[in-house]
Amino acid sequence: MTFDIVTIFPNWIRAALGTPLGEGVVKRAIDRGLLTVEVHDLRDFTQDRHRVVDDMPYGGGPGMVLKAEPLFKAVEAITAARGAPSAVVLTCPQGRRFTQREAGRLAALDRIIVLCGRYEGVDDRVRAHLATDELSIGDYVLTGGELPALVIVDAVARLVPGVVGDQESVERESFARGLLDFPQYTRPAAFRDMNVPEVLLSGHHGDIRRWRIRQAIERTLAERPDLLDQATLDDEERAILEQLRKDGDHGRR
Ligand code: 9D3
């Protein structure tokens, strides 16, 4: 799978590929040829001597807007070099929320171009006629789409078959099913008066499994009840959820 990232800060992305993404899972995926991340400087696709990528908004207002032409030129050049992309993602605050579901959808694609938004916005003709997807990573204001692009690469890369050693653990992830993770512990069993729950030391696999389901559902009820609306629960999980709802008062806010 190939990502082509188009940005006015290529060195930021390259630096990130050198460290946060340049170690661990994503680095291994790149080294093993499962993942390619190419970085393109938007200024290389300008036509003028000053390599201008932004301009004032029509109708007035503060700030600058990313021009359409360099972004169109960039996508055309990447397409000419590699063939048509399967998606052109524009990162922008107005985009649909990037979720695990979106990550799964993108992971099935072969080649993805990511256009990093900047300034007060991007000429809307890019959104309307060039991008196939508009994605935001959440409701907070960043300075641009570079960190969102890196977030998207990280989340998608680990879903590409073979990138994470234990594919089963990727597929069984509780988040993908709409639940938060259950608590995890490792040795020692007692650390500064804080003990690992007895059931995990018991060796009773049935008890452990039920405890974990219960914990995951309790946590989700308390912290992210919104997730439960979309969760795909089996009969046992649904029964535990109903029981917990009957017991009541799981909101901590
Ligand atoms: C929503 C704020 N906009 C209206 C005043 C101005 C604006 C602020 C910051 C427009 C663009 C940006 C830069 N942010 C992104 O390009 C961006 C982003 C984000 O800020 N939060 C979460 N996801 C994303 S994806 C791209």
GROMACS .gro file of C-alpha atoms and ligand atoms in nm:
model
  279
    1MET     CA    1   0.000   0.000   0.000
    2THR     CA    2   0.127   0.344  -0.090
    3PHE     CA    3   0.056   0.681   0.070
    4ASP     CA    4   0.148   0.997  -0.121
    5ILE     CA    5   0.133   1.291   0.119
    6VAL     CA    6   0.114   1.641  -0.030
    7THR     CA    7   0.207   1.919   0.213
    8ILE     CA    8   0.370   2.262   0.240
    9PHE     CA    9   0.578   2.116   0.527
   10PRO     CA   10   0.741   1.808   0.372
   11ASN     CA   11   1.026   1.818   0.623
   12TRP     CA   12   0.780   1.787   0.911
   13ILE     CA   13   0.640   1.468   0.761
   14ARG     CA   14   0.990   1.341   0.679
   15ALA     CA   15   1.102   1.412   1.035
   16ALA     CA   16   0.802   1.218   1.167
   17LEU     CA   17   0.885   0.928   0.938
   18GLY     CA   18   1.231   0.945   1.093
   19THR     CA   19   1.099   0.905   1.445
   20PRO     CA   20   0.734   0.853   1.554
   21LEU     CA   21   0.649   0.650   1.245
   22GLY     CA   22   1.012   0.563   1.184
   23GLU     CA   23   1.024   0.315   1.467
   24GLY     CA   24   0.822   0.014   1.558
   25VAL     CA   25   0.530  -0.115   1.355
   26VAL     CA   26   0.522   0.146   1.077
   27LYS     CA   27   0.899   0.139   1.020
   28ARG     CA   28   0.895  -0.239   0.998
   29ALA     CA   29   0.609  -0.223   0.745
   30ILE     CA   30   0.810   0.023   0.531
   31ASP     CA   31   1.130  -0.184   0.562
   32ARG     CA   32   0.947  -0.502   0.462
   33GLY     CA   33   0.794  -0.334   0.157
   34LEU     CA   34   0.435  -0.364   0.282
   35LEU     CA   35   0.400   0.013   0.306
   36THR     CA   36   0.540   0.305   0.107
   37VAL     CA   37   0.507   0.665   0.224
   38GLU     CA   38   0.613   0.931  -0.026
   39VAL     CA   39   0.621   1.298   0.070
   40HIS     CA   40   0.559   1.573  -0.187
   41ASP     CA   41   0.627   1.944  -0.141
   42LEU     CA   42   0.319   2.135  -0.262
   43ARG     CA   43   0.548   2.420  -0.373
   44ASP     CA   44   0.701   2.191  -0.635
   45PHE     CA   45   0.366   2.205  -0.816
   46THR     CA   46   0.343   2.584  -0.840
   47GLN     CA   47   0.410   2.760  -1.172
   48ASP     CA   48   0.527   3.100  -1.054
   49ARG     CA   49   0.874   3.216  -0.958
   50HIS     CA   50   0.780   3.267  -0.593
   51ARG     CA   51   0.620   2.925  -0.555
   52VAL     CA   52   0.304   3.074  -0.404
   53VAL     CA   53   0.058   2.818  -0.263
   54ASP     CA   54  -0.195   3.049  -0.093
   55ASP     CA   55  -0.399   3.361  -0.165
   56MET     CA   56  -0.659   3.589  -0.005
   57PRO     CA   57  -1.017   3.461   0.024
   58TYR     CA   58  -1.272   3.589  -0.227
   59GLY     CA   59  -1.533   3.791  -0.040
   60GLY     CA   60  -1.283   3.899   0.221
   61GLY     CA   61  -1.205   3.772   0.566
   62PRO     CA   62  -0.899   3.689   0.772
   63GLY     CA   63  -0.620   3.455   0.675
   64MET     CA   64  -0.521   3.286   0.354
   65VAL     CA   65  -0.664   3.001   0.147
   66LEU     CA   66  -0.469   2.720  -0.019
   67LYS     CA   67  -0.489   2.764  -0.396
   68ALA     CA   68  -0.656   2.497  -0.607
   69GLU     CA   69  -0.404   2.473  -0.890
   70PRO     CA   70  -0.096   2.338  -0.706
   71LEU     CA   71  -0.310   2.068  -0.541
   72PHE     CA   72  -0.464   1.964  -0.877
   73LYS     CA   73  -0.115   1.964  -1.035
   74ALA     CA   74   0.021   1.751  -0.751
   75VAL     CA   75  -0.251   1.488  -0.788
   76GLU     CA   76  -0.206   1.489  -1.167
   77ALA     CA   77   0.172   1.443  -1.137
   78ILE     CA   78   0.139   1.160  -0.884
   79THR     CA   79  -0.127   0.997  -1.104
   80ALA     CA   80   0.097   1.025  -1.412
   81ALA     CA   81   0.387   0.867  -1.223
   82ARG     CA   82   0.198   0.583  -1.055
   83GLY     CA   83  -0.149   0.549  -1.206
   84ALA     CA   84  -0.481   0.655  -1.063
   85PRO     CA   85  -0.509   0.655  -0.683
   86SER     CA   86  -0.786   0.460  -0.509
   87ALA     CA   87  -0.862   0.761  -0.289
   88VAL     CA   88  -0.770   1.128  -0.261
   89VAL     CA   89  -0.810   1.224   0.104
   90LEU     CA   90  -0.833   1.591   0.199
   91THR     CA   91  -0.765   1.653   0.567
   92CYS     CA   92  -0.986   1.937   0.686
   93PRO     CA   93  -1.183   2.036   0.997
   94GLN     CA   94  -1.514   2.003   0.805
   95GLY     CA   95  -1.440   1.643   0.709
   96ARG     CA   96  -1.618   1.337   0.834
   97ARG     CA   97  -1.461   1.201   1.151
   98PHE     CA   98  -1.174   0.959   1.096
   99THR     CA   99  -1.272   0.647   1.291
  100GLN     CA  100  -1.155   0.287   1.315
  101ARG     CA  101  -1.420   0.205   1.056
  102GLU     CA  102  -1.268   0.459   0.814
  103ALA     CA  103  -0.921   0.318   0.886
  104GLY     CA  104  -1.048  -0.029   0.794
  105ARG     CA  105  -1.201   0.098   0.472
  106LEU     CA  106  -0.878   0.276   0.367
  107ALA     CA  107  -0.664  -0.028   0.458
  108ALA     CA  108  -0.831  -0.222   0.176
  109LEU     CA  109  -0.710   0.034  -0.081
  110ASP     CA  110  -0.391   0.016  -0.283
  111ARG     CA  111  -0.282   0.378  -0.327
  112ILE     CA  112  -0.396   0.679  -0.126
  113ILE     CA  113  -0.308   1.044  -0.184
  114VAL     CA  114  -0.341   1.263   0.125
  115LEU     CA  115  -0.370   1.639   0.074
  116CYS     CA  116  -0.286   1.830   0.392
  117GLY     CA  117  -0.508   2.133   0.449
  118ARG     CA  118  -0.358   2.453   0.590
  119TYR     CA  119  -0.431   2.817   0.679
  120GLU     CA  120  -0.796   2.916   0.705
  121GLY     CA  121  -0.890   2.655   0.450
  122VAL     CA  122  -0.854   2.510   0.103
  123ASP     CA  123  -1.017   2.639  -0.217
  124ASP     CA  124  -1.347   2.452  -0.217
  125ARG     CA  125  -1.300   2.328  -0.573
  126VAL     CA  126  -1.042   2.087  -0.430
  127ARG     CA  127  -1.302   1.940  -0.195
  128ALA     CA  128  -1.574   1.935  -0.460
  129HIS     CA  129  -1.378   1.809  -0.765
  130LEU     CA  130  -1.046   1.655  -0.656
  131ALA     CA  131  -1.089   1.489  -0.316
  132THR     CA  132  -1.279   1.162  -0.287
  133ASP     CA  133  -1.285   1.181   0.095
  134GLU     CA  134  -1.265   1.462   0.349
  135LEU     CA  135  -1.147   1.356   0.691
  136SER     CA  136  -1.106   1.530   1.028
  137ILE     CA  137  -0.941   1.354   1.323
  138GLY     CA  138  -1.156   1.523   1.589
  139ASP     CA  139  -1.316   1.840   1.716
  140TYR     CA  140  -1.013   2.049   1.808
  141VAL     CA  141  -0.830   2.311   1.606
  142LEU     CA  142  -0.487   2.218   1.472
  143THR     CA  143  -0.261   2.435   1.259
  144GLY     CA  144  -0.297   2.210   0.956
  145GLY     CA  145  -0.356   1.862   0.820
  146GLU     CA  146  -0.003   1.727   0.867
  147LEU     CA  147  -0.057   1.560   1.204
  148PRO     CA  148  -0.396   1.423   1.086
  149ALA     CA  149  -0.217   1.277   0.779
  150LEU     CA  150   0.033   1.103   1.007
  151VAL     CA  151  -0.246   0.980   1.234
  152ILE     CA  152  -0.424   0.834   0.931
  153VAL     CA  153  -0.107   0.661   0.804
  154ASP     CA  154  -0.041   0.511   1.148
  155ALA     CA  155  -0.394   0.381   1.202
  156VAL     CA  156  -0.430   0.244   0.847
  157ALA     CA  157  -0.081   0.091   0.824
  158ARG     CA  158  -0.133  -0.144   1.117
  159LEU     CA  159  -0.446  -0.283   0.950
  160VAL     CA  160  -0.261  -0.377   0.630
  161PRO     CA  161  -0.230  -0.757   0.629
  162GLY     CA  162   0.108  -0.870   0.759
  163VAL     CA  163   0.204  -0.538   0.919
  164VAL     CA  164   0.107  -0.642   1.271
  165GLY     CA  165   0.236  -0.990   1.353
  166ASP     CA  166  -0.075  -1.113   1.532
  167GLN     CA  167  -0.353  -1.035   1.284
  168GLU     CA  168  -0.601  -1.209   1.511
  169SER     CA  169  -0.541  -0.950   1.781
  170VAL     CA  170  -0.605  -0.674   1.526
  171GLU     CA  171  -0.933  -0.830   1.420
  172ARG     CA  172  -1.049  -0.900   1.773
  173GLU     CA  173  -0.972  -0.552   1.897
  174SER     CA  174  -1.254  -0.446   2.117
  175PHE     CA  175  -1.249  -0.093   1.974
  176ALA     CA  176  -1.334  -0.229   1.631
  177ARG     CA  177  -1.640  -0.392   1.791
  178GLY     CA  178  -1.739  -0.076   1.973
  179LEU     CA  179  -1.610  -0.146   2.325
  180LEU     CA  180  -1.321  -0.002   2.521
  181ASP     CA  181  -1.042  -0.241   2.620
  182PHE     CA  182  -1.060  -0.436   2.945
  183PRO     CA  183  -0.785  -0.361   3.204
  184GLN     CA  184  -0.451  -0.537   3.155
  185TYR     CA  185  -0.190  -0.626   3.417
  186THR     CA  186   0.150  -0.787   3.419
  187ARG     CA  187   0.387  -0.897   3.695
  188PRO     CA  188   0.421  -0.839   3.984
  189ALA     CA  189   0.081  -0.938   4.128
  190ALA     CA  190   0.131  -0.694   4.414
  191PHE     CA  191   0.289  -0.354   4.346
  192ARG     CA  192   0.298  -0.091   4.626
  193ASP     CA  193  -0.026  -0.208   4.788
  194MET     CA  194  -0.198  -0.224   4.449
  195ASN     CA  195  -0.304  -0.577   4.367
  196VAL     CA  196  -0.394  -0.746   4.042
  197PRO     CA  197  -0.760  -0.856   4.054
  198GLU     CA  198  -0.783  -1.202   4.209
  199VAL     CA  199  -0.977  -1.353   3.920
  200LEU     CA  200  -0.685  -1.300   3.678
  201LEU     CA  201  -0.461  -1.511   3.902
  202SER     CA  202  -0.723  -1.783   3.945
  203GLY     CA  203  -0.658  -1.977   3.625
  204HIS     CA  204  -1.037  -2.007   3.568
  205HIS     CA  205  -1.055  -1.916   3.202
  206GLY     CA  206  -1.434  -1.892   3.194
  207ASP     CA  207  -1.436  -1.655   3.493
  208ILE     CA  208  -1.156  -1.450   3.341
  209ARG     CA  209  -1.338  -1.419   3.009
  210ARG     CA  210  -1.664  -1.306   3.177
  211TRP     CA  211  -1.476  -1.062   3.403
  212ARG     CA  212  -1.304  -0.906   3.104
  213ILE     CA  213  -1.630  -0.866   2.911
  214ARG     CA  214  -1.790  -0.711   3.217
  215GLN     CA  215  -1.499  -0.471   3.268
  216ALA     CA  216  -1.498  -0.366   2.901
  217ILE     CA  217  -1.871  -0.299   2.909
  218GLU     CA  218  -1.854  -0.118   3.246
  219ARG     CA  219  -1.577   0.108   3.121
  220THR     CA  220  -1.761   0.178   2.799
  221LEU     CA  221  -2.082   0.260   2.988
  222ALA     CA  222  -1.889   0.497   3.216
  223GLU     CA  223  -1.657   0.670   2.968
  224ARG     CA  224  -1.799   0.625   2.617
  225PRO     CA  225  -2.167   0.528   2.631
  226ASP     CA  226  -2.198   0.666   2.275
  227LEU     CA  227  -1.995   0.368   2.150
  228LEU     CA  228  -2.257   0.121   2.274
  229ASP     CA  229  -2.515   0.244   2.023
  230GLN     CA  230  -2.300   0.106   1.739
  231ALA     CA  231  -2.141  -0.188   1.920
  232THR     CA  232  -2.180  -0.538   1.783
  233LEU     CA  233  -2.234  -0.749   2.094
  234ASP     CA  234  -2.302  -1.120   2.117
  235ASP     CA  235  -2.578  -1.264   2.341
  236GLU     CA  236  -2.353  -1.298   2.644
  237GLU     CA  237  -2.222  -0.942   2.612
  238ARG     CA  238  -2.573  -0.807   2.561
  239ALA     CA  239  -2.692  -0.988   2.874
  240ILE     CA  240  -2.406  -0.840   3.080
  241LEU     CA  241  -2.484  -0.493   2.941
  242GLU     CA  242  -2.853  -0.527   3.034
  243GLN     CA  243  -2.756  -0.640   3.385
  244LEU     CA  244  -2.518  -0.346   3.430
  245ARG     CA  245  -2.779  -0.101   3.300
  246LYS     CA  246  -3.031  -0.239   3.549
  247ASP     CA  247  -2.779  -0.195   3.834
  248GLY     CA  248  -2.749   0.163   3.711
  249ASP     CA  249  -2.525   0.464   3.781
  250HIS     CA  250  -2.225   0.402   3.562
  251GLY     CA  251  -2.182   0.759   3.449
  252ARG     CA  252  -1.883   0.918   3.619
  253ARG     CA  253  -1.954   1.267   3.488
  2549D3     C1  254  -1.248   2.521   1.227
  2549D3     C2  255  -1.161   2.642   1.233
  2549D3     N1  256  -1.163   2.718   1.107
  2549D3     C3  257  -1.262   2.825   1.118
  2549D3     C4  258  -1.217   2.949   1.181
  2549D3     C5  259  -1.031   2.770   1.073
  2549D3     C6  260  -0.930   2.662   1.057
  2549D3     C7  261  -0.844   2.631   1.162
  2549D3     C8  262  -0.746   2.533   1.146
  2549D3     C9  263  -0.916   2.595   0.937
  2549D3    C10  264  -0.817   2.499   0.923
  2549D3    C11  265  -0.734   2.468   1.026
  2549D3    C12  266  -0.627   2.366   1.010
  2549D3     N2  267  -0.673   2.230   1.049
  2549D3    C13  268  -0.674   2.131   0.961
  2549D3     O1  269  -0.637   2.153   0.848
  2549D3    C14  270  -0.723   2.000   1.000
  2549D3    C15  271  -0.778   1.951   1.123
  2549D3    C16  272  -0.802   2.012   1.249
  2549D3     O2  273  -0.777   2.131   1.273
  2549D3     N3  274  -0.859   1.934   1.349
  2549D3    C17  275  -0.888   1.805   1.332
  2549D3     N4  276  -0.869   1.742   1.217
  2549D3    C18  277  -0.814   1.817   1.114
  2549D3     S1  278  -0.780   1.756   0.963
  2549D3    C19  279  -0.721   1.900   0.907
   0.00000   0.00000   0.00000
